Amino acid sequence: MTQSILIEPAFDRLLQVAVEVFAECGFREATVREICSRANVNVASINYYFRSKEALYAQALAFAFQEANRLYPLDAVLDKGLPPEQRLTLFIGNFLHKLLDDSHLGLYSKLIAREIADPTKALDEIIETAIIPQFSLLTEIIQQILGAAADKMIVKRCLLSIFGQCLMFKHSRSIIDRLYPELIANDPAIQACAEHIAQFSLAGLTRFAQPQKRPIP
Amino acid sequence: MTQSILIEPAFDRLLQVAVEVFAECGFREATVREICSRANVNVASINYYFRSKEALYAQALAFAFQEANRLYPLDAVLDKGLPPEQRLTLFIGNFLHKLLDDSHLGLYSKLIAREIADPTKALDEIIETAIIPQFSLLTEIIQQILGAAADKMIVKRCLLSIFGQCLMFKHSRSIIDRLYPELIANDPAIQACAEHIAQFSLAGLTRFAQPQKRPIP
DNA sequence: GCTTGTATTAAACAGTTGTTTAAAATAATT
DNA sequence: AATTATTTTAAACAACTGTTTAATACAAGC
């Protein structure tokens, strides 16, 4: 059988298909036979190229994160010259689009969200490489807004408030799709949600902001 | 073999254990043998008392919701005499404690959260009986705070902002446990989180509040 | 005491899972 | 061209899945 269409080697095809299937079904529900079938390779190939289903999953997870970062760079957010309010708005917009994108790239965040909601052994690496950098970046922005003297616990809670608003759209997608589909119907609607979260959060942050001009007596 | 300790009939034991196991493992990963083993009944009992594993799951889900509502009544929140800001604070406190309770009752919300994150056929009933009433209640409170003329889309987005902040603690529990365990270490800490969300949200809502005193020109 | 209806049991069913094997096909090297 | 190494294959493996069966134990009713 000649398959002139697919010129990619089996290894790459397996990795790409694995991201798709694991994102759709989760680690446990995904079957090696389904992955191999979609990748047009023999069932034994996974154990040949990767050591096991588990090892394939770990590699797929790392690959997904790498791709998500490549397709959604945080360049503007990293610019410390910008005012923190603007950086927060950019951060939220970037994050939400990353989460809600329904094209191929949406799979990456879906895979990661799945791992967070239902952790496997692979979670530890995900936290180190994917979560902590995002948390650090947002922490820095929040601290700039609240003031350097801000209580550490308050900063953490504000961080969770902001991430929580964004992740709601990912974790409770099934409900939003049924009750409020118009909120995420198209790209402008998603952009409106991002702006809402930014404004809601900025107003919320002011509640906890330190007085900026006065030095501590 | 005499089992004088367990006097409950097999049916009740199965239902109770099913909630535990489904909450821990999810529907697909949970096995009938594990459930039956823990309930000290034969494997065939599930198909005898309930029709199938799927039917048992549906019943367990309904039972969990019923118990969660019985143990965490919303009486105070339902009191329309109270100022909406206070009702919001009560609502958030109730919801967060419901979510984070690690005792037996915590399983109920875990089971429901699992169903939302990874829906099965049973989701539709959950939405009708569990989600919509909660959404309606919070919608009413938000509308009171924002003013009757508030834009419907804004109300919905604010609703998601508040629920998102609460659900963050459930859906991303694995991360919080590792990065910020002190935030949910004990009951006062959880209470502090609830108050934070309430204050953060009240401040956020003011950003979208309609001018209350002036009638529309 | 016998019969009827319910409850419980061990065993087997048919299907699926991840993984391994050993042979065949293909590619690379000498 | 012959030899080596790599890739691909079909088949089988053992373990596990939800479900069914048919035999047994137990209780209640007459």
Short mmCIF file of C-alpha atoms (C1' of nucleotides) in Angstrom, two decimals:
data_model
loop_
_atom_site.label_atom_id
_atom_site.label_comp_id
_atom_site.label_asym_id
_atom_site.label_seq_id
_atom_site.Cartn_x
_atom_site.Cartn_y
_atom_site.Cartn_z
CA MET A 1 0.00 0.00 0.00
CA THR A 2 1.54 3.30 -1.09
CA GLN A 3 0.65 6.38 0.96
CA SER A 4 2.16 9.20 -1.01
CA ILE A 5 0.08 11.80 0.79
CA LEU A 6 1.60 11.35 4.20
CA ILE A 7 5.30 11.90 3.87
CA GLU A 8 5.94 12.61 7.55
CA PRO A 9 7.66 9.80 9.34
CA ALA A 10 5.61 7.68 11.68
CA PHE A 11 7.17 9.20 14.77
CA ASP A 12 5.95 12.73 14.02
CA ARG A 13 2.54 11.56 12.94
CA LEU A 14 2.12 9.59 16.15
CA LEU A 15 3.05 12.56 18.31
CA GLN A 16 0.65 14.88 16.51
CA VAL A 17 -2.24 12.43 16.56
CA ALA A 18 -1.51 11.64 20.21
CA VAL A 19 -2.09 15.29 21.13
CA GLU A 20 -5.44 15.20 19.35
CA VAL A 21 -6.67 11.96 20.86
CA PHE A 22 -5.40 12.64 24.37
CA ALA A 23 -7.02 16.09 24.25
CA GLU A 24 -10.32 14.58 23.14
CA CYS A 25 -10.42 11.60 25.46
CA GLY A 26 -7.92 12.13 28.25
CA PHE A 27 -5.07 9.79 29.04
CA ARG A 28 -7.00 6.88 30.44
CA GLU A 29 -9.85 6.85 27.96
CA ALA A 30 -7.61 7.27 24.93
CA THR A 31 -6.55 3.94 23.42
CA VAL A 32 -3.33 3.13 21.64
CA ARG A 33 -5.33 1.47 18.91
CA GLU A 34 -7.29 4.65 18.24
CA ILE A 35 -4.10 6.70 18.07
CA CYS A 36 -2.35 4.25 15.80
CA SER A 37 -5.38 3.91 13.59
CA ARG A 38 -5.60 7.66 13.04
CA ALA A 39 -1.86 7.87 12.46
CA ASN A 40 -2.01 4.98 10.00
CA VAL A 41 0.61 2.94 11.81
CA ASN A 42 0.69 -0.47 13.42
CA VAL A 43 -0.36 -0.90 17.05
CA ALA A 44 3.15 -1.90 18.01
CA SER A 45 4.60 1.40 16.80
CA ILE A 46 3.88 3.28 20.00
CA ASN A 47 5.92 0.81 22.03
CA TYR A 48 8.59 0.83 19.38
CA TYR A 49 9.12 4.59 19.05
CA PHE A 50 8.06 5.63 22.53
CA ARG A 51 8.54 3.21 25.36
CA SER A 52 4.89 3.01 26.40
CA LYS A 53 1.55 4.76 26.22
CA GLU A 54 2.53 6.70 29.31
CA ALA A 55 5.80 7.91 27.79
CA LEU A 56 3.96 8.96 24.65
CA TYR A 57 1.56 10.96 26.78
CA ALA A 58 4.40 12.76 28.55
CA GLN A 59 5.99 13.66 25.22
CA ALA A 60 2.67 14.78 23.77
CA LEU A 61 2.11 17.01 26.78
CA ALA A 62 5.52 18.63 26.45
CA PHE A 63 5.01 19.07 22.72
CA ALA A 64 1.60 20.65 23.25
CA PHE A 65 2.96 23.19 25.69
CA GLN A 66 5.84 24.05 23.40
CA GLU A 67 3.48 24.60 20.47
CA ALA A 68 1.05 26.69 22.53
CA ASN A 69 3.86 29.01 23.51
CA ARG A 70 5.19 29.19 19.98
CA LEU A 71 1.77 30.11 18.55
CA TYR A 72 0.82 32.51 21.34
CA PRO A 73 3.97 34.40 22.30
CA LEU A 74 3.82 36.68 25.30
CA ASP A 75 6.22 39.28 23.88
CA ALA A 76 4.03 42.33 24.53
CA VAL A 77 3.14 41.21 28.04
CA LEU A 78 6.79 40.78 28.92
CA ASP A 79 7.55 44.41 28.08
CA LYS A 80 8.14 45.93 31.49
CA GLY A 81 8.02 49.41 30.00
CA LEU A 82 4.25 49.24 29.58
CA PRO A 83 1.90 50.29 32.38
CA PRO A 84 0.86 47.25 34.45
CA GLU A 85 -2.84 47.80 33.74
CA GLN A 86 -2.18 47.42 30.03
CA ARG A 87 0.03 44.40 30.59
CA LEU A 88 -2.75 42.76 32.60
CA THR A 89 -5.22 43.37 29.80
CA LEU A 90 -2.82 41.91 27.26
CA PHE A 91 -2.11 38.93 29.49
CA ILE A 92 -5.77 38.10 29.93
CA GLY A 93 -6.48 38.51 26.23
CA ASN A 94 -3.61 36.23 25.31
CA PHE A 95 -4.55 33.62 27.87
CA LEU A 96 -8.23 33.55 26.99
CA HIS A 97 -7.62 33.27 23.27
CA LYS A 98 -5.16 30.48 23.97
CA LEU A 99 -7.83 28.67 25.96
CA LEU A 100 -10.77 29.19 23.65
CA ASP A 101 -9.17 28.78 20.27
CA ASP A 102 -11.05 25.96 18.63
CA SER A 103 -8.54 25.33 15.89
CA HIS A 104 -5.64 22.95 16.18
CA LEU A 105 -3.96 25.02 18.84
CA GLY A 106 -6.99 24.81 21.09
CA LEU A 107 -6.11 21.17 21.56
CA TYR A 108 -2.92 22.06 23.34
CA SER A 109 -4.62 23.99 26.09
CA LYS A 110 -7.35 21.39 26.25
CA LEU A 111 -4.74 18.73 26.86
CA ILE A 112 -3.10 20.79 29.59
CA ALA A 113 -6.42 21.69 31.20
CA ARG A 114 -7.31 18.02 31.26
CA GLU A 115 -4.06 17.16 32.96
CA ILE A 116 -4.71 19.82 35.61
CA ALA A 117 -8.26 18.70 36.28
CA ASP A 118 -7.33 15.03 36.42
CA PRO A 119 -3.62 14.76 37.10
CA THR A 120 -1.39 11.89 36.07
CA LYS A 121 2.26 11.40 36.91
CA ALA A 122 3.11 13.93 34.24
CA LEU A 123 1.62 16.88 36.14
CA ASP A 124 4.80 17.77 38.03
CA GLU A 125 6.68 18.57 34.87
CA ILE A 126 3.74 20.57 33.54
CA ILE A 127 3.72 22.69 36.67
CA GLU A 128 7.40 23.43 36.37
CA THR A 129 7.46 24.26 32.69
CA ALA A 130 3.98 25.67 32.02
CA ILE A 131 2.25 26.84 35.16
CA ILE A 132 4.96 28.44 37.27
CA PRO A 133 6.20 30.78 34.52
CA GLN A 134 2.65 32.00 33.90
CA PHE A 135 2.02 32.41 37.62
CA SER A 136 5.27 34.34 38.07
CA LEU A 137 4.46 36.70 35.24
CA LEU A 138 0.98 37.48 36.53
CA THR A 139 2.26 37.78 40.09
CA GLU A 140 4.73 40.41 38.96
CA ILE A 141 2.01 42.39 37.20
CA ILE A 142 -0.34 42.21 40.17
CA GLN A 143 2.39 43.35 42.54
CA GLN A 144 3.02 46.35 40.33
CA ILE A 145 -0.65 47.26 40.44
CA LEU A 146 -1.16 46.66 44.15
CA GLY A 147 2.11 48.23 45.20
CA ALA A 148 5.30 46.64 46.47
CA ALA A 149 4.08 46.47 50.07
CA ALA A 150 1.08 44.35 49.16
CA ASP A 151 0.37 41.37 51.36
CA LYS A 152 1.63 38.13 49.77
CA MET A 153 -1.54 36.21 50.55
CA ILE A 154 -3.64 38.91 48.94
CA VAL A 155 -1.48 38.78 45.83
CA LYS A 156 -1.98 35.03 45.61
CA ARG A 157 -5.72 35.28 46.02
CA CYS A 158 -5.93 37.98 43.37
CA LEU A 159 -3.90 35.77 41.07
CA LEU A 160 -6.37 32.95 41.52
CA SER A 161 -9.27 35.36 41.00
CA ILE A 162 -7.92 36.34 37.61
CA PHE A 163 -6.90 32.87 36.47
CA GLY A 164 -10.19 31.52 37.73
CA GLN A 165 -12.21 33.90 35.59
CA CYS A 166 -10.27 32.85 32.50
CA LEU A 167 -10.25 29.12 33.22
CA MET A 168 -14.00 29.17 33.81
CA PHE A 169 -14.37 29.31 30.06
CA LYS A 170 -12.27 26.18 29.68
CA HIS A 171 -13.37 24.01 32.57
CA SER A 172 -17.05 24.81 32.38
CA ARG A 173 -17.16 24.98 28.63
CA SER A 174 -19.84 22.31 28.52
CA ILE A 175 -22.17 24.49 30.55
CA ILE A 176 -21.43 27.74 28.74
CA ASP A 177 -22.03 26.02 25.43
CA ARG A 178 -25.52 25.09 26.58
CA LEU A 179 -26.60 28.09 28.63
CA TYR A 180 -24.70 31.09 27.22
CA PRO A 181 -23.38 30.08 23.80
CA GLU A 182 -23.57 33.65 22.55
CA LEU A 183 -20.76 34.66 24.94
CA ILE A 184 -18.18 32.71 22.96
CA ALA A 185 -19.90 32.47 19.61
CA ASN A 186 -17.14 34.23 17.67
CA ASP A 187 -13.86 36.03 18.01
CA PRO A 188 -15.27 39.47 18.86
CA ALA A 189 -17.41 37.89 21.56
CA ILE A 190 -14.34 36.24 23.07
CA GLN A 191 -12.49 39.54 22.87
CA ALA A 192 -15.38 41.16 24.74
CA CYS A 193 -15.06 38.51 27.45
CA ALA A 194 -11.34 39.19 27.73
CA GLU A 195 -11.99 42.91 28.11
CA HIS A 196 -14.67 42.21 30.66
CA ILE A 197 -12.33 40.09 32.77
CA ALA A 198 -9.63 42.74 32.53
CA GLN A 199 -11.95 45.54 33.66
CA PHE A 200 -13.62 43.44 36.32
CA SER A 201 -10.23 42.44 37.66
CA LEU A 202 -8.74 45.91 37.56
CA ALA A 203 -11.70 47.19 39.55
CA GLY A 204 -11.33 44.27 41.93
CA LEU A 205 -7.64 44.90 42.38
CA THR A 206 -8.21 48.53 43.36
CA ARG A 207 -10.06 47.19 46.39
CA PHE A 208 -6.77 45.72 47.63
CA ALA A 209 -4.36 48.35 46.30
CA GLN A 210 -1.89 49.91 48.71
CA PRO A 211 -1.73 53.69 48.92
CA GLN A 212 1.00 54.37 46.39
CA LYS A 213 2.23 57.90 47.01
CA ARG A 214 2.82 57.75 50.75
CA PRO A 215 5.88 55.93 52.09
CA ILE A 216 5.22 53.75 55.12
CA PRO A 217 5.30 55.96 58.28
CA MET B 1 -20.27 -15.47 56.75
CA THR B 2 -22.07 -13.20 59.17
CA GLN B 3 -21.66 -9.44 58.79
CA SER B 4 -23.42 -8.04 61.80
CA ILE B 5 -21.61 -4.68 61.46
CA LEU B 6 -23.21 -3.61 58.20
CA ILE B 7 -26.92 -3.63 58.68
CA GLU B 8 -27.73 -1.35 55.74
CA PRO B 9 -29.17 -3.20 52.80
CA ALA B 10 -26.94 -3.72 49.80
CA PHE B 11 -28.79 -1.16 47.70
CA ASP B 12 -27.97 1.75 50.00
CA ARG B 13 -24.41 0.65 50.52
CA LEU B 14 -23.88 0.43 46.77
CA LEU B 15 -25.22 3.92 46.19
CA GLN B 16 -23.07 5.45 48.89
CA VAL B 17 -19.90 3.68 47.79
CA ALA B 18 -20.65 4.54 44.17
CA VAL B 19 -20.56 8.25 45.01
CA GLU B 20 -17.15 7.78 46.62
CA VAL B 21 -15.60 5.76 43.84
CA PHE B 22 -17.07 7.80 40.98
CA ALA B 23 -15.86 10.98 42.70
CA GLU B 24 -12.37 9.56 43.08
CA CYS B 25 -11.98 7.99 39.67
CA GLY B 26 -14.62 9.42 37.36
CA PHE B 27 -17.21 7.37 35.54
CA ARG B 28 -15.02 5.68 33.01
CA GLU B 29 -12.09 4.85 35.26
CA ALA B 30 -14.25 3.57 38.09
CA THR B 31 -14.86 -0.16 37.89
CA VAL B 32 -17.88 -2.08 39.04
CA ARG B 33 -15.61 -4.56 40.77
CA GLU B 34 -14.02 -1.81 42.86
CA ILE B 35 -17.41 -0.47 43.86
CA CYS B 36 -18.78 -3.91 44.72
CA SER B 37 -15.64 -4.83 46.61
CA ARG B 38 -15.86 -1.74 48.81
CA ALA B 39 -19.57 -2.27 49.35
CA ASN B 40 -19.00 -5.93 50.22
CA VAL B 41 -21.42 -7.21 47.63
CA ASN B 42 -21.14 -9.50 44.65
CA VAL B 43 -20.19 -8.09 41.23
CA ALA B 44 -23.59 -9.00 39.87
CA SER B 45 -25.37 -6.80 42.40
CA ILE B 46 -25.00 -3.59 40.41
CA ASN B 47 -26.79 -5.11 37.45
CA TYR B 48 -29.34 -6.62 39.77
CA TYR B 49 -30.32 -3.52 41.73
CA PHE B 50 -29.52 -0.89 39.14
CA ARG B 51 -29.81 -1.78 35.51
CA SER B 52 -26.21 -1.06 34.59
CA LYS B 53 -23.10 0.81 35.61
CA GLU B 54 -24.42 3.82 33.71
CA ALA B 55 -27.74 3.78 35.54
CA LEU B 56 -25.94 3.51 38.87
CA TYR B 57 -23.88 6.55 37.93
CA ALA B 58 -26.95 8.59 37.12
CA GLN B 59 -28.51 7.68 40.45
CA ALA B 60 -25.30 8.41 42.33
CA LEU B 61 -25.13 11.81 40.67
CA ALA B 62 -28.69 12.67 41.64
CA PHE B 63 -28.10 11.43 45.15
CA ALA B 64 -24.92 13.49 45.49
CA PHE B 65 -26.68 16.67 44.43
CA GLN B 66 -29.54 16.04 46.79
CA GLU B 67 -27.17 15.49 49.70
CA ALA B 68 -25.09 18.55 48.88
CA ASN B 69 -28.19 20.70 48.99
CA ARG B 70 -29.40 19.10 52.19
CA LEU B 71 -26.08 19.68 53.97
CA TYR B 72 -25.52 23.18 52.61
CA PRO B 73 -28.89 24.89 52.53
CA LEU B 74 -29.13 28.30 50.91
CA ASP B 75 -31.78 29.64 53.29
CA ALA B 76 -30.02 32.88 54.19
CA VAL B 77 -29.08 33.62 50.59
CA LEU B 78 -32.68 33.21 49.50
CA ASP B 79 -33.85 35.92 51.90
CA LYS B 80 -34.72 38.78 49.56
CA GLY B 81 -34.96 41.15 52.50
CA LEU B 82 -31.20 41.25 52.87
CA PRO B 83 -29.09 43.77 50.94
CA PRO B 84 -27.74 42.18 47.73
CA GLU B 85 -24.12 42.76 48.73
CA GLN B 86 -24.61 40.64 51.81
CA ARG B 87 -26.47 37.99 49.87
CA LEU B 88 -23.58 37.81 47.42
CA THR B 89 -21.10 37.33 50.24
CA LEU B 90 -23.23 34.61 51.76
CA PHE B 91 -23.66 32.92 48.39
CA ILE B 92 -19.93 32.83 47.72
CA GLY B 93 -19.16 31.57 51.21
CA ASN B 94 -21.72 28.81 50.91
CA PHE B 95 -20.55 27.80 47.44
CA LEU B 96 -16.85 27.77 48.31
CA HIS B 97 -17.32 25.74 51.47
CA LYS B 98 -19.44 23.33 49.49
CA LEU B 99 -16.64 22.97 46.97
CA LEU B 100 -13.70 22.70 49.33
CA ASP B 101 -15.13 20.61 52.11
CA ASP B 102 -12.85 17.60 52.32
CA SER B 103 -15.16 15.46 54.39
CA HIS B 104 -17.77 13.17 52.98
CA LEU B 105 -19.80 15.99 51.52
CA GLY B 106 -16.85 17.23 49.51
CA LEU B 107 -17.28 14.13 47.40
CA TYR B 108 -20.62 15.34 46.13
CA SER B 109 -19.26 18.49 44.61
CA LYS B 110 -16.24 16.60 43.35
CA LEU B 111 -18.52 14.23 41.53
CA ILE B 112 -20.50 17.09 40.02
CA ALA B 113 -17.36 19.03 39.08
CA ARG B 114 -16.05 15.93 37.37
CA GLU B 115 -19.24 15.59 35.38
CA ILE B 116 -18.99 19.21 34.26
CA ALA B 117 -15.34 18.95 33.25
CA ASP B 118 -15.84 15.68 31.42
CA PRO B 119 -19.51 15.30 30.60
CA THR B 120 -21.33 12.04 30.15
CA LYS B 121 -24.93 11.54 29.07
CA ALA B 122 -25.97 12.46 32.61
CA LEU B 123 -24.91 16.10 32.27
CA ASP B 124 -28.22 17.35 30.91
CA GLU B 125 -30.09 16.40 34.03
CA ILE B 126 -27.35 17.92 36.21
CA ILE B 127 -27.69 21.21 34.39
CA GLU B 128 -31.42 21.28 34.89
CA THR B 129 -31.46 20.33 38.54
CA ALA B 130 -28.16 21.69 39.88
CA ILE B 131 -26.68 24.37 37.65
CA ILE B 132 -29.64 26.42 36.45
CA PRO B 133 -31.07 27.07 39.93
CA GLN B 134 -27.67 28.29 41.14
CA PHE B 135 -27.22 30.43 38.05
CA SER B 136 -30.66 31.94 38.44
CA LEU B 137 -30.07 32.82 42.05
CA LEU B 138 -26.77 34.52 41.38
CA THR B 139 -28.18 36.27 38.34
CA GLU B 140 -30.91 37.77 40.47
CA ILE B 141 -28.39 39.03 43.03
CA ILE B 142 -26.13 40.52 40.37
CA GLN B 143 -29.04 42.29 38.72
CA GLN B 144 -29.97 43.82 42.04
CA ILE B 145 -26.44 45.13 42.47
CA LEU B 146 -25.96 46.36 38.92
CA GLY B 147 -29.40 47.85 38.61
CA ALA B 148 -32.42 46.67 36.68
CA ALA B 149 -31.31 48.32 33.45
CA ALA B 150 -28.05 46.37 33.35
CA ASP B 151 -27.06 44.85 30.03
CA LYS B 152 -27.87 41.13 29.91
CA MET B 153 -24.52 40.17 28.43
CA ILE B 154 -22.73 42.06 31.18
CA VAL B 155 -24.74 40.24 33.81
CA LYS B 156 -23.79 36.90 32.30
CA ARG B 157 -20.12 37.76 32.14
CA CYS B 158 -20.16 38.94 35.75
CA LEU B 159 -21.84 35.71 36.72
CA LEU B 160 -19.07 33.73 35.08
CA SER B 161 -16.47 35.94 36.74
CA ILE B 162 -17.81 35.08 40.17
CA PHE B 163 -18.37 31.40 39.54
CA GLY B 164 -14.98 31.18 37.90
CA GLN B 165 -13.21 32.52 40.94
CA CYS B 166 -14.92 29.93 43.14
CA LEU B 167 -14.51 27.00 40.79
CA MET B 168 -10.82 27.76 40.40
CA PHE B 169 -10.37 26.20 43.80
CA LYS B 170 -12.05 23.01 42.65
CA HIS B 171 -10.80 22.58 39.11
CA SER B 172 -7.23 23.63 39.77
CA ARG B 173 -7.04 22.08 43.18
CA SER B 174 -4.04 20.00 42.14
CA ILE B 175 -2.05 23.13 41.41
CA ILE B 176 -3.13 25.07 44.49
CA ASP B 177 -2.23 22.11 46.64
CA ARG B 178 1.30 22.24 45.31
CA LEU B 179 1.95 25.94 44.88
CA TYR B 180 -0.24 27.71 47.46
CA PRO B 181 -1.32 25.08 49.99
CA GLU B 182 -1.55 27.68 52.76
CA LEU B 183 -4.51 29.31 51.00
CA ILE B 184 -6.78 26.38 51.78
CA ALA B 185 -4.95 24.82 54.71
CA ASN B 186 -7.83 25.14 57.16
CA ASP B 187 -11.31 26.49 57.57
CA PRO B 188 -10.36 30.09 58.45
CA ALA B 189 -8.12 30.20 55.38
CA ILE B 190 -11.01 29.06 53.21
CA GLN B 191 -13.23 31.64 54.83
CA ALA B 192 -10.62 34.29 54.02
CA CYS B 193 -10.70 33.17 50.39
CA ALA B 194 -14.47 33.45 50.33
CA GLU B 195 -14.30 36.96 51.72
CA HIS B 196 -11.62 37.85 49.24
CA ILE B 197 -13.74 36.67 46.32
CA ALA B 198 -16.72 38.58 47.67
CA GLN B 199 -14.80 41.84 48.03
CA PHE B 200 -12.96 41.40 44.76
CA SER B 201 -16.26 40.74 43.00
CA LEU B 202 -18.16 43.58 44.65
CA ALA B 203 -15.43 45.97 43.56
CA GLY B 204 -15.48 44.44 40.08
CA LEU B 205 -19.26 44.78 39.87
CA THR B 206 -19.16 48.48 40.68
CA ARG B 207 -17.25 48.92 37.44
CA PHE B 208 -20.38 47.83 35.56
CA ALA B 209 -23.03 49.24 37.89
CA GLN B 210 -25.72 51.45 36.44
CA PRO B 211 -26.28 54.85 38.00
CA GLN B 212 -29.00 53.99 40.50
CA LYS B 213 -30.51 57.27 41.58
CA ARG B 214 -31.05 58.90 38.22
CA PRO B 215 -33.92 57.69 36.03
CA ILE B 216 -33.04 57.23 32.36
CA PRO B 217 -33.34 60.63 30.62
"C1'" DG C 1 -43.64 -28.45 55.19
"C1'" DC C 2 -43.94 -26.98 50.96
"C1'" DT C 3 -44.03 -23.34 47.69
"C1'" DT C 4 -43.23 -18.82 45.97
"C1'" DG C 5 -40.54 -14.71 45.36
"C1'" DT C 6 -36.41 -12.32 46.46
"C1'" DA C 7 -31.41 -12.03 47.30
"C1'" DT C 8 -26.79 -13.65 46.75
"C1'" DT C 9 -23.28 -16.28 44.82
"C1'" DA C 10 -19.32 -18.23 41.76
"C1'" DA C 11 -18.43 -18.87 37.24
"C1'" DA C 12 -18.23 -17.81 32.70
"C1'" DC C 13 -19.10 -14.60 28.81
"C1'" DA C 14 -17.51 -11.67 25.03
"C1'" DG C 15 -15.08 -7.61 24.36
"C1'" DT C 16 -11.28 -4.38 25.11
"C1'" DT C 17 -6.99 -2.90 27.06
"C1'" DG C 18 -1.52 -2.10 26.75
"C1'" DT C 19 2.22 -4.75 25.56
"C1'" DT C 20 5.24 -8.36 23.48
"C1'" DT C 21 6.87 -11.48 20.02
"C1'" DA C 22 8.97 -13.19 16.11
"C1'" DA C 23 8.75 -12.96 11.31
"C1'" DA C 24 8.74 -10.07 7.17
"C1'" DA C 25 9.79 -5.86 4.61
"C1'" DT C 26 12.59 -2.00 3.85
"C1'" DA C 27 16.69 0.87 4.13
"C1'" DA C 28 21.58 1.68 4.86
"C1'" DT C 29 26.25 0.21 4.83
"C1'" DT C 30 30.09 -2.24 3.31
"C1'" DA D 1 25.55 -7.86 -4.33
"C1'" DA D 2 25.69 -9.27 0.27
"C1'" DT D 3 25.31 -7.96 4.95
"C1'" DT D 4 23.81 -5.32 8.49
"C1'" DA D 5 20.57 -2.37 10.77
"C1'" DT D 6 16.12 -0.36 11.02
"C1'" DT D 7 11.26 -0.25 10.43
"C1'" DT D 8 6.74 -2.42 9.89
"C1'" DT D 9 3.68 -6.11 10.33
"C1'" DA D 10 0.10 -9.66 12.00
"C1'" DA D 11 -0.68 -12.40 15.69
"C1'" DA D 12 -0.85 -13.57 20.22
"C1'" DC D 13 -0.39 -12.37 25.17
"C1'" DA D 14 -2.28 -11.80 29.80
"C1'" DA D 15 -4.96 -8.75 32.33
"C1'" DC D 16 -9.04 -6.33 32.82
"C1'" DT D 17 -13.77 -4.51 31.48
"C1'" DG D 18 -19.29 -4.64 32.12
"C1'" DT D 19 -22.63 -7.98 31.87
"C1'" DT D 20 -25.09 -12.52 32.03
"C1'" DT D 21 -26.16 -17.04 33.60
"C1'" DA D 22 -27.74 -20.65 36.25
"C1'" DA D 23 -27.33 -22.55 40.64
"C1'" DT D 24 -27.93 -21.70 45.47
"C1'" DA D 25 -29.46 -19.46 49.91
"C1'" DC D 26 -32.90 -17.24 52.29
"C1'" DA D 27 -37.11 -15.32 53.64
"C1'" DA D 28 -42.38 -14.89 53.68
"C1'" DG D 29 -47.10 -16.85 52.73
"C1'" DC D 30 -50.29 -20.41 52.63
#
